[in-house]
Short mmCIF file of C-alpha atoms in Angstrom, two decimals:
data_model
loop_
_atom_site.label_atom_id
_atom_site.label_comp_id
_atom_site.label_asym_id
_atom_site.label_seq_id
_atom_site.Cartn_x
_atom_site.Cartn_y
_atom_site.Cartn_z
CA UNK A 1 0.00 0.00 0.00
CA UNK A 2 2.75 2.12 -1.19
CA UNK A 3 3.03 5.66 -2.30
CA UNK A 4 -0.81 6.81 -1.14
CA UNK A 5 1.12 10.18 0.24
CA UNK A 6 3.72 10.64 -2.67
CA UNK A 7 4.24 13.94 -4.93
CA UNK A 8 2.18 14.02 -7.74
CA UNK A 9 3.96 13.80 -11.30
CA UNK A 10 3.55 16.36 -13.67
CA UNK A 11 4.67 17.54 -17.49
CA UNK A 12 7.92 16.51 -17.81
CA UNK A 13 8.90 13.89 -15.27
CA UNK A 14 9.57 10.78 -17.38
CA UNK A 15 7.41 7.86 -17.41
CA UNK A 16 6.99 4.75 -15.18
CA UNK A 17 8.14 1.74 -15.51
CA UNK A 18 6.28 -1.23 -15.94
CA UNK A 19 4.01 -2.90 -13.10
CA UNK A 20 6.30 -5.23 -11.41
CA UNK A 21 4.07 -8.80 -11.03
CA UNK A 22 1.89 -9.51 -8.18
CA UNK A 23 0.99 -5.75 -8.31
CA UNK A 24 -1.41 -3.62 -9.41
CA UNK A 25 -0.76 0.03 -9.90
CA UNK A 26 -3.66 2.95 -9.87
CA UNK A 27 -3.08 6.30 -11.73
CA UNK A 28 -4.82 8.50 -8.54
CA UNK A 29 -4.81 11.90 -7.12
CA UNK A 30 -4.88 12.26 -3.33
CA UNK A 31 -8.16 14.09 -3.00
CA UNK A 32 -9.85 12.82 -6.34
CA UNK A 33 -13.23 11.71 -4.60
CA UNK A 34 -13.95 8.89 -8.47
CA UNK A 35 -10.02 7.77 -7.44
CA UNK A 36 -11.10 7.47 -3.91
CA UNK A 37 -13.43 4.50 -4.53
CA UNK A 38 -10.62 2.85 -6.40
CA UNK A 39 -8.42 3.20 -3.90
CA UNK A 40 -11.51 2.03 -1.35
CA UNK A 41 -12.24 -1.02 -3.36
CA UNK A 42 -8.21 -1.90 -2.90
CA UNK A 43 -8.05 -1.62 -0.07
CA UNK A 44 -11.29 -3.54 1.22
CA UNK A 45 -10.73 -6.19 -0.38
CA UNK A 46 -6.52 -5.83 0.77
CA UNK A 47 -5.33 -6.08 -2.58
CA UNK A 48 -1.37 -5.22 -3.14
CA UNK A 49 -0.95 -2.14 -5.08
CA UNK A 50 1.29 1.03 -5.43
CA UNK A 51 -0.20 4.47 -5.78
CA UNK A 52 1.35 7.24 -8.40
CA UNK A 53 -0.42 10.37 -7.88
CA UNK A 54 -0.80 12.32 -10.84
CA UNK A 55 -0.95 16.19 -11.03
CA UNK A 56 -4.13 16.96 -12.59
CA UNK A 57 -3.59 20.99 -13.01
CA UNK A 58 -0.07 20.26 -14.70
CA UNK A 59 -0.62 16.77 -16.60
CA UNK A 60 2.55 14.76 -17.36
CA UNK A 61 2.19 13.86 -21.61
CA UNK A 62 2.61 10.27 -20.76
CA UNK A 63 -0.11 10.03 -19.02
CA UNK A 64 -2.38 10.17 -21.87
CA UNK A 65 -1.29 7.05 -23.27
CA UNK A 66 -2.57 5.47 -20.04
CA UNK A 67 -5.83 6.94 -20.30
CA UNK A 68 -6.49 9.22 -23.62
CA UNK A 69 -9.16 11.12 -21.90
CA UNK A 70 -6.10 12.28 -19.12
CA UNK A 71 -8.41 11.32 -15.82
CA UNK A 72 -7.22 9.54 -12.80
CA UNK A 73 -8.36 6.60 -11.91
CA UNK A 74 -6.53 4.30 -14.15
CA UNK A 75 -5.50 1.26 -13.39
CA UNK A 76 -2.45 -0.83 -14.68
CA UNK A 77 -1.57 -4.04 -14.27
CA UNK A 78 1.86 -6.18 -15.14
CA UNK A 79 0.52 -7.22 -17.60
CA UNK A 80 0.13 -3.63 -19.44
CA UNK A 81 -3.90 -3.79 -19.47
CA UNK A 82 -5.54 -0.69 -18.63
CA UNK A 83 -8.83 0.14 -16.81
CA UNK A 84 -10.43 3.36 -16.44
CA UNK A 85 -14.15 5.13 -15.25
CA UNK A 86 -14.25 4.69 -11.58
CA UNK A 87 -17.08 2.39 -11.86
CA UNK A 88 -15.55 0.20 -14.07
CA UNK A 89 -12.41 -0.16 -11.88
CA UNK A 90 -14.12 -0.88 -8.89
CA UNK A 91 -16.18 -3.77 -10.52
CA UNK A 92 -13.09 -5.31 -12.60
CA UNK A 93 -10.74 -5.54 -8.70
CA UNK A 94 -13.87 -7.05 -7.87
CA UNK A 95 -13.82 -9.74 -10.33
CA UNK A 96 -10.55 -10.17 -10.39
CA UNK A 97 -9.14 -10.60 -7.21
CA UNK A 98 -10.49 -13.52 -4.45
CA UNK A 99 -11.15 -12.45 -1.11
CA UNK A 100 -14.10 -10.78 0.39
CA UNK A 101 -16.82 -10.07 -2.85
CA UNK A 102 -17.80 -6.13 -2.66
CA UNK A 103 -20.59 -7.03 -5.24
CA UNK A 104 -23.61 -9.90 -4.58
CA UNK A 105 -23.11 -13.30 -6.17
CA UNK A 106 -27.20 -13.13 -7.00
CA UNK A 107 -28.10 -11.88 -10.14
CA UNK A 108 -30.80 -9.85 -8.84
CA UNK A 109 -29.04 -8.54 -5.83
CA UNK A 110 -26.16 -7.43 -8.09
CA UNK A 111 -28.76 -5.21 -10.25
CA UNK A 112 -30.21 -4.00 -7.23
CA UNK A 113 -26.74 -2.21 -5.99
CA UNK A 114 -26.32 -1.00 -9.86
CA UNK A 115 -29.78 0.36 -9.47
CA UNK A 116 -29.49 2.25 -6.06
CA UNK A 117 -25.97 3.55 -7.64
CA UNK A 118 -28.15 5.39 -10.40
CA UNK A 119 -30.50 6.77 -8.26
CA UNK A 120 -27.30 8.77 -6.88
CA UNK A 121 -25.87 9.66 -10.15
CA UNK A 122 -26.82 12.93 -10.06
CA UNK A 123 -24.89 13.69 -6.56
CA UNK A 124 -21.47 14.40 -7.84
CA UNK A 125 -22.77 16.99 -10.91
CA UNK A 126 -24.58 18.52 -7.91
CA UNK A 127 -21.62 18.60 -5.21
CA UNK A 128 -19.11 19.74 -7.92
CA UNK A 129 -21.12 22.58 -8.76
CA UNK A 130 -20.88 23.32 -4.84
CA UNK A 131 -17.03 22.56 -4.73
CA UNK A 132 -16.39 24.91 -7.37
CA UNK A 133 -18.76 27.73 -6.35
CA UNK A 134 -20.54 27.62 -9.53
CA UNK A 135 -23.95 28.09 -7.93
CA UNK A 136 -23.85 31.69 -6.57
CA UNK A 137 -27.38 32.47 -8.80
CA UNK A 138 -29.34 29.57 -7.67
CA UNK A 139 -27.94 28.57 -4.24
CA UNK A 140 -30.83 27.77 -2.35
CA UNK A 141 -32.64 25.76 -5.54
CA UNK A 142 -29.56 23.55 -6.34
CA UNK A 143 -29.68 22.67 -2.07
CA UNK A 144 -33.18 22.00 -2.94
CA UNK A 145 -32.39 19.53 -5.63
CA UNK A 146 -29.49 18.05 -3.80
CA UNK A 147 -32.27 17.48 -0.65
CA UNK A 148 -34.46 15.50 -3.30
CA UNK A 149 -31.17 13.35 -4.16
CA UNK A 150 -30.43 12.61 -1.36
CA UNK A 151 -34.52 11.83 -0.30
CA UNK A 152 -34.25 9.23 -2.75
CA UNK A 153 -31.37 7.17 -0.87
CA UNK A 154 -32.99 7.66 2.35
CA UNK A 155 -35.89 6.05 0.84
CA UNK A 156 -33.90 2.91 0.11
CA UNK A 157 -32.92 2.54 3.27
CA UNK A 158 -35.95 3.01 4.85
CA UNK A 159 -37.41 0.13 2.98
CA UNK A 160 -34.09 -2.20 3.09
CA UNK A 161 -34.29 -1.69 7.34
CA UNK A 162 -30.70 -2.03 7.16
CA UNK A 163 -27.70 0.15 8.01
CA UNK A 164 -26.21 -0.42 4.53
CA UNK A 165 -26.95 0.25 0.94
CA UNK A 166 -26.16 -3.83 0.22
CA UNK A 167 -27.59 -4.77 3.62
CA UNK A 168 -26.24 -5.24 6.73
CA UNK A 169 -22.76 -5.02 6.45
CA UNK A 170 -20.72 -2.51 4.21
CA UNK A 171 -20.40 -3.37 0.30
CA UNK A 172 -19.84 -2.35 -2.89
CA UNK A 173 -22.75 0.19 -3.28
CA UNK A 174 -21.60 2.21 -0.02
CA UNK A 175 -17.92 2.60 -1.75
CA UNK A 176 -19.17 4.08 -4.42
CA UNK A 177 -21.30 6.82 -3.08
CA UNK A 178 -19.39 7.50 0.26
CA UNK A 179 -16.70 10.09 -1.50
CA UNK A 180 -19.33 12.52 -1.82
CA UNK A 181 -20.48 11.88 1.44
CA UNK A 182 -17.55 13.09 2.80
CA UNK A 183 -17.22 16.27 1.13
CA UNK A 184 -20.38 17.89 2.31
CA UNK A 185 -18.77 19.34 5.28
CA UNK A 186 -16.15 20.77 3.10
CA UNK A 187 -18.55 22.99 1.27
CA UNK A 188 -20.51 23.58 4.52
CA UNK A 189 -24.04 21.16 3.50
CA UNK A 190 -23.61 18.32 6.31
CA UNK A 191 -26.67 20.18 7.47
CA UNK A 192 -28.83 18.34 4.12
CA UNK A 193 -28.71 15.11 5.81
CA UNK A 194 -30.62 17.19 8.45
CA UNK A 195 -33.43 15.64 6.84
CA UNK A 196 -32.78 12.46 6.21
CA UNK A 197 -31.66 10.34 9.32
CA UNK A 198 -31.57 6.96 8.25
CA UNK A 199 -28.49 8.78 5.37
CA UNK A 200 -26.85 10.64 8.40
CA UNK A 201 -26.66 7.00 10.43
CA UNK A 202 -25.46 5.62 7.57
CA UNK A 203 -22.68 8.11 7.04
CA UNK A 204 -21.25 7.81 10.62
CA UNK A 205 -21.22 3.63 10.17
CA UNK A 206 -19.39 4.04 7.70
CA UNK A 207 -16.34 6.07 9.43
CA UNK A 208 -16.49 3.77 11.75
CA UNK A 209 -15.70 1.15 8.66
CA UNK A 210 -11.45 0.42 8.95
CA UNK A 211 -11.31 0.98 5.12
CA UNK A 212 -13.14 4.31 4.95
CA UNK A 213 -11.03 5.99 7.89
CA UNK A 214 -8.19 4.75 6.66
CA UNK A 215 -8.80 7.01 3.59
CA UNK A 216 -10.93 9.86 4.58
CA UNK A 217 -9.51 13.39 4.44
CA UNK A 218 -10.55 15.48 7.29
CA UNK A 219 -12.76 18.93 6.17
CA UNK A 220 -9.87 21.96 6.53
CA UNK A 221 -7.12 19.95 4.00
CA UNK A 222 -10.30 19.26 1.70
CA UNK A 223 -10.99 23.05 2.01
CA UNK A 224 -6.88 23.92 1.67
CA UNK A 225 -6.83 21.69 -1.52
CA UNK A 226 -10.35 22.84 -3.08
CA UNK A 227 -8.80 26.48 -2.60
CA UNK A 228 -5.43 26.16 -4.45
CA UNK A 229 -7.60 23.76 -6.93
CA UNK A 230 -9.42 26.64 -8.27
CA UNK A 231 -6.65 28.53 -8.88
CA UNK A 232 -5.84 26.22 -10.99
CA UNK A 233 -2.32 26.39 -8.70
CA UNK A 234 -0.28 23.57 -9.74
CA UNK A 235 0.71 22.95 -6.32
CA UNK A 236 -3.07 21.83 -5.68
CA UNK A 237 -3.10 18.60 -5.90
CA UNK A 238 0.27 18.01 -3.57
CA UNK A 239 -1.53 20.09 -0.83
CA UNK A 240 -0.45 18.96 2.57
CA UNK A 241 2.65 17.35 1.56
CA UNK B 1 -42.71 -10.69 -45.02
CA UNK B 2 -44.32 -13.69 -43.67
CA UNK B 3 -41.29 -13.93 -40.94
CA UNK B 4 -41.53 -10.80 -40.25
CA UNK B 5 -45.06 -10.83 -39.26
CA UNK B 6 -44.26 -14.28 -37.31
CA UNK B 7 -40.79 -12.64 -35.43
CA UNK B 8 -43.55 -9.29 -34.46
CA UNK B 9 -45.74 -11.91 -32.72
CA UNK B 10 -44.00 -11.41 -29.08
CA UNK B 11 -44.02 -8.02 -29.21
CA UNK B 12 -46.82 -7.05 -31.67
CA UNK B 13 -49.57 -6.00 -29.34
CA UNK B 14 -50.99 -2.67 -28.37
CA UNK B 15 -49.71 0.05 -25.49
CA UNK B 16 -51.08 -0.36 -22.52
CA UNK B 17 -52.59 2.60 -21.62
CA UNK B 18 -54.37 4.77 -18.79
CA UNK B 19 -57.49 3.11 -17.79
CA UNK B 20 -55.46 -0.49 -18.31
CA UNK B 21 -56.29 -2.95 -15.93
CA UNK B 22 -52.53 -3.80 -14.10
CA UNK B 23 -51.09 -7.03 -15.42
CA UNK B 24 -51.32 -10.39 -13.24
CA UNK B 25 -48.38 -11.62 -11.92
CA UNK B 26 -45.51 -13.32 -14.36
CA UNK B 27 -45.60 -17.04 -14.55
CA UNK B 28 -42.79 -18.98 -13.79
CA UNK B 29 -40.59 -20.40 -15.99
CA UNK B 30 -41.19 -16.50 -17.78
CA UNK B 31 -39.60 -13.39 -17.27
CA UNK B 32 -41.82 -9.91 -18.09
CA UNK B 33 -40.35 -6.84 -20.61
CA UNK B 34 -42.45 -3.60 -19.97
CA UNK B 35 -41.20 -2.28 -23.41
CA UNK B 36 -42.14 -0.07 -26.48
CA UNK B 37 -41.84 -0.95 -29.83
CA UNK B 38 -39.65 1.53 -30.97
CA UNK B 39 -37.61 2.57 -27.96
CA UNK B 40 -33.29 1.71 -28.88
CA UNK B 41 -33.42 1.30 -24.88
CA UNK B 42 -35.76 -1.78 -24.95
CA UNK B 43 -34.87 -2.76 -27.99
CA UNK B 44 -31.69 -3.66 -26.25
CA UNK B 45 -33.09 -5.85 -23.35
CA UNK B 46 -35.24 -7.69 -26.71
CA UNK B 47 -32.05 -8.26 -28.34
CA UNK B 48 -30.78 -10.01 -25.00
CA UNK B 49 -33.77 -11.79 -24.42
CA UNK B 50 -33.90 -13.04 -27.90
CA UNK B 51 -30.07 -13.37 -28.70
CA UNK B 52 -29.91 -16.21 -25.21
CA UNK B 53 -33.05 -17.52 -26.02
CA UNK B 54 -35.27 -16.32 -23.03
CA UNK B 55 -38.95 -17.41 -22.36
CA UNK B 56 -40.46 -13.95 -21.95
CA UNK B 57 -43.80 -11.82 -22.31
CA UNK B 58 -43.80 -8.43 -23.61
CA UNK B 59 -45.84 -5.42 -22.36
CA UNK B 60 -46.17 -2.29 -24.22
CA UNK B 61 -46.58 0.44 -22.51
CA UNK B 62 -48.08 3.90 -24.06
CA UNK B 63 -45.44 6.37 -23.24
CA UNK B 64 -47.60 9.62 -23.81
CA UNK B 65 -50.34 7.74 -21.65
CA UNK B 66 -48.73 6.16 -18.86
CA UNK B 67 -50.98 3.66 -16.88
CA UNK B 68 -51.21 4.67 -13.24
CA UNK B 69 -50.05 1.07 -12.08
CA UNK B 70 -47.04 1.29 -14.71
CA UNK B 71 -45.52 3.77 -11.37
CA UNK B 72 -45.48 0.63 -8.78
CA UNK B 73 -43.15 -0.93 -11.75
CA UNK B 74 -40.93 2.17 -12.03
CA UNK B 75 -40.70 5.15 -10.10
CA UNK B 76 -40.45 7.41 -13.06
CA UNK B 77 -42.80 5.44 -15.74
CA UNK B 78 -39.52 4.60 -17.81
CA UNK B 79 -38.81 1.25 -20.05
CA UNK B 80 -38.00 -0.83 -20.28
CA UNK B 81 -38.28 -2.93 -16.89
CA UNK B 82 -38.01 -6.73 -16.08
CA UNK B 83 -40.01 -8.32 -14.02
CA UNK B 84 -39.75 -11.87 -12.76
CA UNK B 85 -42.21 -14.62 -11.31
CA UNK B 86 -40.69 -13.55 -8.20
CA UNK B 87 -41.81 -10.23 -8.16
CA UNK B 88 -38.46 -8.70 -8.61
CA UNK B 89 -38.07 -5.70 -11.02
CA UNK B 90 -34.83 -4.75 -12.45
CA UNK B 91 -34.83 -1.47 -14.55
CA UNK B 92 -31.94 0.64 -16.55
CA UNK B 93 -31.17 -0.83 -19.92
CA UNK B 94 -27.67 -2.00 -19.01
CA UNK B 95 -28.65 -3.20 -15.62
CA UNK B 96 -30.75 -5.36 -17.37
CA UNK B 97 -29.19 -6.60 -19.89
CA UNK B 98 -26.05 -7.78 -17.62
CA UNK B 99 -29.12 -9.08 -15.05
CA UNK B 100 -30.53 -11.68 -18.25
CA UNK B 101 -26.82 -12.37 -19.13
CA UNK B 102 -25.82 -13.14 -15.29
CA UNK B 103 -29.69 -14.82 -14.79
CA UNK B 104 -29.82 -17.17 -17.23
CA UNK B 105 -27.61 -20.08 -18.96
CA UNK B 106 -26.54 -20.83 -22.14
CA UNK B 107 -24.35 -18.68 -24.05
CA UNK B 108 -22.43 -16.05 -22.40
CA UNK B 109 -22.54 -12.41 -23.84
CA UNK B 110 -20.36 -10.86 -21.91
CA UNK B 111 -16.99 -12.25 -21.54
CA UNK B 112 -15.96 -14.01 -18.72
CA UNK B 113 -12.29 -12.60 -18.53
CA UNK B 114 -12.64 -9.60 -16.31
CA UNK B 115 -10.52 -7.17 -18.13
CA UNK B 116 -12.35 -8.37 -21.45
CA UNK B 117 -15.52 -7.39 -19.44
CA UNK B 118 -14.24 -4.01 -18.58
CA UNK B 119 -12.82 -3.48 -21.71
CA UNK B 120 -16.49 -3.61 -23.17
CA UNK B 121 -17.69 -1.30 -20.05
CA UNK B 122 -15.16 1.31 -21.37
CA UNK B 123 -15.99 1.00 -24.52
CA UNK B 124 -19.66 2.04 -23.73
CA UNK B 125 -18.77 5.00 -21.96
CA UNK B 126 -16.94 6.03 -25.65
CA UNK B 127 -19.91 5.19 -27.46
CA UNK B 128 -21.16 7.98 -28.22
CA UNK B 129 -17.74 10.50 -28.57
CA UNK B 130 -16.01 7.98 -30.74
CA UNK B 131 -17.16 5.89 -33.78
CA UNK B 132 -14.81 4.30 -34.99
CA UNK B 133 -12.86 2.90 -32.33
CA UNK B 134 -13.04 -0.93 -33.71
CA UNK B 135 -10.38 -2.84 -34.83
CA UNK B 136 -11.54 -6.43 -35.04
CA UNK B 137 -15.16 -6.94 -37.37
CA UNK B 138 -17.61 -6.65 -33.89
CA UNK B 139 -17.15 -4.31 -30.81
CA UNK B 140 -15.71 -7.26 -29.08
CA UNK B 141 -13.89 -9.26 -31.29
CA UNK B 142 -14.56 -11.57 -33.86
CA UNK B 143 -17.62 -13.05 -32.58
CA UNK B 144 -20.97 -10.56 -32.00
CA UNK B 145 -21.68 -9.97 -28.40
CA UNK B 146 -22.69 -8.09 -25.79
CA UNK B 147 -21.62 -4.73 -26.54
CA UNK B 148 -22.30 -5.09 -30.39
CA UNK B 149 -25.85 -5.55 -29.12
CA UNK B 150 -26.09 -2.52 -26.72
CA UNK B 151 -25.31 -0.41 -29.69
CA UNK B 152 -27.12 -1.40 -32.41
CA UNK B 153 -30.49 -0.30 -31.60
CA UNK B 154 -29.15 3.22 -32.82
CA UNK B 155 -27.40 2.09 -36.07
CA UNK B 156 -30.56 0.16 -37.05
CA UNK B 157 -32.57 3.74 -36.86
CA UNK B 158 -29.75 5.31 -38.81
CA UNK B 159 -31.33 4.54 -41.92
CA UNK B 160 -34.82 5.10 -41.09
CA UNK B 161 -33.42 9.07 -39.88
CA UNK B 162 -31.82 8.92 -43.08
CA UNK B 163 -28.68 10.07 -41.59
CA UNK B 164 -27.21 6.59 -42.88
CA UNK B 165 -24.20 8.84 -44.33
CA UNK B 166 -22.99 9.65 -41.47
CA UNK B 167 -20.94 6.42 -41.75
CA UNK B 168 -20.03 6.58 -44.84
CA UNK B 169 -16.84 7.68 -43.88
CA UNK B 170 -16.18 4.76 -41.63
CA UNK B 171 -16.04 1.87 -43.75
CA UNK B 172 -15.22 -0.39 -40.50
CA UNK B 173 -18.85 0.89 -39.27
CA UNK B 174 -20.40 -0.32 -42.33
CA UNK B 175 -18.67 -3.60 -42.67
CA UNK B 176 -19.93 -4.18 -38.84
CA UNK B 177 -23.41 -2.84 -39.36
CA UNK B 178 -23.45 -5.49 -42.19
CA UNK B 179 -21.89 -7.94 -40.37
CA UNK B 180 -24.63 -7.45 -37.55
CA UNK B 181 -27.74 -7.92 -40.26
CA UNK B 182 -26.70 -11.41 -40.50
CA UNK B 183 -26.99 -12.01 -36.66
CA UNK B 184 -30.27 -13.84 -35.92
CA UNK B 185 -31.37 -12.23 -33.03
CA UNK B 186 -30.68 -8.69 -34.88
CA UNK B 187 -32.84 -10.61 -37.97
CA UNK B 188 -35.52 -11.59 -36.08
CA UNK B 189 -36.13 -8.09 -34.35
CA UNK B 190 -35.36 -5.81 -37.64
CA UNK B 191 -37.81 -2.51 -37.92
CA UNK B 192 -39.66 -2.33 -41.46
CA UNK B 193 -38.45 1.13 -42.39
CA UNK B 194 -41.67 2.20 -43.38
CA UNK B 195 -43.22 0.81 -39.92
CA UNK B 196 -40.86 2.85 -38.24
CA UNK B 197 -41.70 5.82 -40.40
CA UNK B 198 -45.32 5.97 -39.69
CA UNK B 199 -44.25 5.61 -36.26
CA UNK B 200 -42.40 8.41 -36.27
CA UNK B 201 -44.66 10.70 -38.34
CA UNK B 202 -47.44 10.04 -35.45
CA UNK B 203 -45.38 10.51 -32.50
CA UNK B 204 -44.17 14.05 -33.54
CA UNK B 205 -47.71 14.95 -33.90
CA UNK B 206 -47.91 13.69 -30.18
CA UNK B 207 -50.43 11.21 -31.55
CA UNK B 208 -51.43 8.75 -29.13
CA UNK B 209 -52.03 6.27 -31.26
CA UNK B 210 -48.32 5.88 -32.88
CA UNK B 211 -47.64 3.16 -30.64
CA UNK B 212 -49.84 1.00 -31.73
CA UNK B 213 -48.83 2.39 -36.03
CA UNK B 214 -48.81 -0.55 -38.62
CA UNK B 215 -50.02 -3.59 -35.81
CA UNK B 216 -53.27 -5.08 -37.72
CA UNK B 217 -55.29 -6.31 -34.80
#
C-alpha cells in the first residue's frame, strides 16, 4: 500500500516503468473523490498495489497514453492492461481478485446495488457545482435539488431496514457513493442530511468502517486543496505534503 | 414478409394505456419486458432476451399515456423494466441486460475474462464520442456480443433518420453494421423502415395512437 502520500507527477517527469508482477498500480490523485473509490475497493478487499499520484492541473504527456481522456483513476496491471471510469475499476478488482466479494453473487441482488448507484448519479454533478462555487445564482434551488437526491437514498434505506446500501454489512454500493459523502462538510451542506436520518446514520457507520477511515480526508485539508484547486495552482493537488 | 409478421408476434400487441387494468403476476418459468416498440433502450433488453433464447412476455406500454399502475413498476414510468415470477423488477437498460446475461444459462454475452468485461464497459462510456474505435469486425472481437448488441439499436434507426451517411466515412462501421444484419437475433427483431416511419410521423404529432402504427389487430 505504497506511495498513497507521494508527490504528484507532472509535465515533464519521465514515465513509469512497468508494473512489477503480483501488483497492481492505480493512476490517482490524493483528494480525487472517483479515485477514492478505487483506492476504497483496494483496499477492502486488501489487494497489493502502489499508488502514483498524478498532477491533474499540470498533466505529465505520458499520461495520456494510459488513459487518452487524461483522468485519474486508471489502473495498470503487469501485464500492461488498462482500466479506467471509476465504476468500471471498482467492478473489474472485484472480479478479479479472491477475497471478500464487494458485489452480490445473486443476479438480482447485483442489479439492485447497480440500481441504487443510479438513483445517486446525479450527486457528484450537484456537489461539484458546490465545490467549485458555480452556484452563486441559484444557491438555495440547487440545495433543494441536492435534498431530493439525497430523499431518494434515504428512501432505500428506509425500505431495506438495514444500516447499509447492500444490507447489513458494508459493500460495494456504499464505496461508491461514500466520496461525496464526505465532502459535504467541506462545502458547509452536512446540514442536508438534516433531513434524512436513516443517510446521516449511515454516514457515521461508515467512518467507523477500517477501510473508509483509513482514507478519509478530514474537512480543513479538503478546504486547503479545493482552494489552491481553483486557482488552478499547480501545487493543488500536492496540498499537505 | 411472412417472418416478419411471425418474429412481431412477441411483441406485436398494443400500449397499454391509462385506464389499463394492471397485469397479473408473471408465470414462472417467464420473465416480463415492460417495453415499447420503438424505444433503442428496450430494444436492447429484446435483443438479449432473444439473442440467449429467453422465455419472456412483452408489455407495451403507451409512453404519452402512462398507466397509473405502470408507477409501482418504475418510479419514473420509464422502459423498459423486467419483471420476474418472483416479483423482482430490475430497470436501466444496461442493468438489465447484464441481469438476463448473469440470470440465465446458455451462451455467455459478456466475456468471462474480467478485463475483457471491462474493456467492453469502457468502450460504452466512448460510445457515443467515438465511432470508430473498432479494430476487429464486432465491438468485441470476432464473434458478435454483448456490446455489439447494446449499440445497435441506434445504427438500425440510422437509416430510417436517413442520416445513414454519417458512416459513410467509416467503412469499418459499415462492414460491422453489415456484419450485424446477419446475426439472428438482430434478424428476427429488424424494424420495417416504413413501420418505423409511420411511427415516427405520429409521435411528432404527439399522436397517441403511434404506438400501436402498422399492428393489424
Amino acid at each position: 500500500m505504497s506511495g498513497g502520500s507521494a508527490r504528484s507527477l507532472g509535465k515533464g517527469s519521465p514515465p513509469p516503468g512497468p508494473v512489477p508482477e503480483g501488483v497492481i498500480r492505480v493512476y490517482s490523485m490524493r483528494f480525487c473523490p472517483f479515485a477514492e473509490r478505487t483506492r476504497l475497493v483496494l483496499n477492502a478487499k486488501g489487494i497489493r498495489h502502489e499508488v502514483i499520484n498524478i498532477n491533474l492541473k499540470n498533466k505529465p504527456e505520458w499520461f495520456f497514453e494510459k488513459n487518452p481522456l487524461g483522468l485519474v483513476p486508471v489502473l495498470e496491471n503487469s501485464q500492461g492492461q488498462l482500466i479506467y471510469e471509476s465504476t468500471i475499476t471498482c467492478e473489474y478488482l472485484d472480479e478479479a481478485y479472491p477475497g471478500k466479494k464487494l458485489l452480490p453473487d445473486d443476479p438480482y441482488e447485483k442489479a439492485r446495488q447497480k440500481m441504487i448507484f443510479e438513483l445517486s448519479s446525479q450527486i457528484p454533478t450537484l456537489l461539484i457545482c458546490f465545490l467549485r462555487g458555480q452556484n452563486k445564482d441559484d444557491y438555495s434551488g440547487q440545495k433543494e435539488q441536492l435534498h431530493k437526491e439525497f430523499s431518494k437514498l434515504e428512501e432505500v434505506l428506509t425500505n431495506k431496514k438495514t444500516t447499509f446500501f447492500g444490507g447489513k454489512n458494508i459493500s460495494m454500493v456504499d464505496y461508491l457513493i461514500w466520496p461525496w459523502f464526505e465532502r459535504l462538510e467541506a462545502v458547509e451542506l452536512i446540514d442536508c442530511v438534516d433531513h434524512t436520518p436513516k443517510l446521516k446514520l449511515w454516514m457515521e457507520a461508515m467512518r467507523k468502517d477500517p477501510t473508509v477511515s483509513a482514507l478519509i480526508t478530514d474537512a480543513k485539508t479538503l478546504r486547503g486543496f479545493t482552494d489552491l484547486y481553483l486557482q488552478n495552482s499547480p501545487d493543488a493537488c500536492d496540498y499537505g505534503l | 414478409m411472412r417472418r416478419r409478421l411471425e418474429s412481431m408476434a412477441e411483441d406485436a400487441t398494443r400500449a397499454l394505456g391509462k385506464g389499463s387494468l394492471p397485469p397479473g403476476p408473471v408465470p414462472e418459468g417467464l420473465i416480463r419486458i415492460y417495453s415499447m416498440r420503438f424505444c433503442p433502450y428496450s430494444h436492447r433488453t429484446r435483443l438479449i432476451l432473444q439473442a440467449k433464447g429467453i422465455r419472456h412476455e412483452v408489455i407495451n406500454i403507451n409512453l404519452k399515456n402512462k398507466p397509473e399502475w405502470y408507477y409501482t413498476k418504475h418510479p419514473f414510468g420509464q422502459i423498459p423494466v423486467l419483471e420476474n415470477s418472483k416479483h423482482q423488477l430490475i430497470y436501466e437498460s444496461v442493468i438489465a441486460c447484464e441481469y438476463l446475461d448473469d440470470a440465465y444459462p446458455g451462451r455467455k454475452l459478456y466475456p468471462f475474462d474480467p478485463y475483457e468485461r471491462a474493456r467492453q464497459k469502457m468502450l460504452l462510456e466512448l460510445f457515443y464520442k467515438i465511432l470508430g474505435y473498432q479494430n476487429t469486425v464486432f465491438f468485441g472481437g470476432d464473434c458478435i456480443s454483448m456490446i455489439d448488441y447494446l449499440f445497435w439499436p441506434w445504427f438500425e434507426r440510422l437509416d430510417v433518420y436517413g442520416i445513414a451517411d454519417c458512416v459513410s466515412h467509416t467503412p469499418a462501421l459499415r462492414l460491422w453494421i453489415a456484419a450485424m444484419k446477419q446475426d439472428p437475433a438482430v434478424c428476427a427483431l429488424l424494424i420495417d423502415k416504413n413501420i418505423f416511419l409511420g411511427f415516427l410521423n405520429l409521435y411528432f404529432q404527439n399522436n397517441p395512437d403511434a404506438f400501436d402504427y402498422g399492428l393489424s389487430c
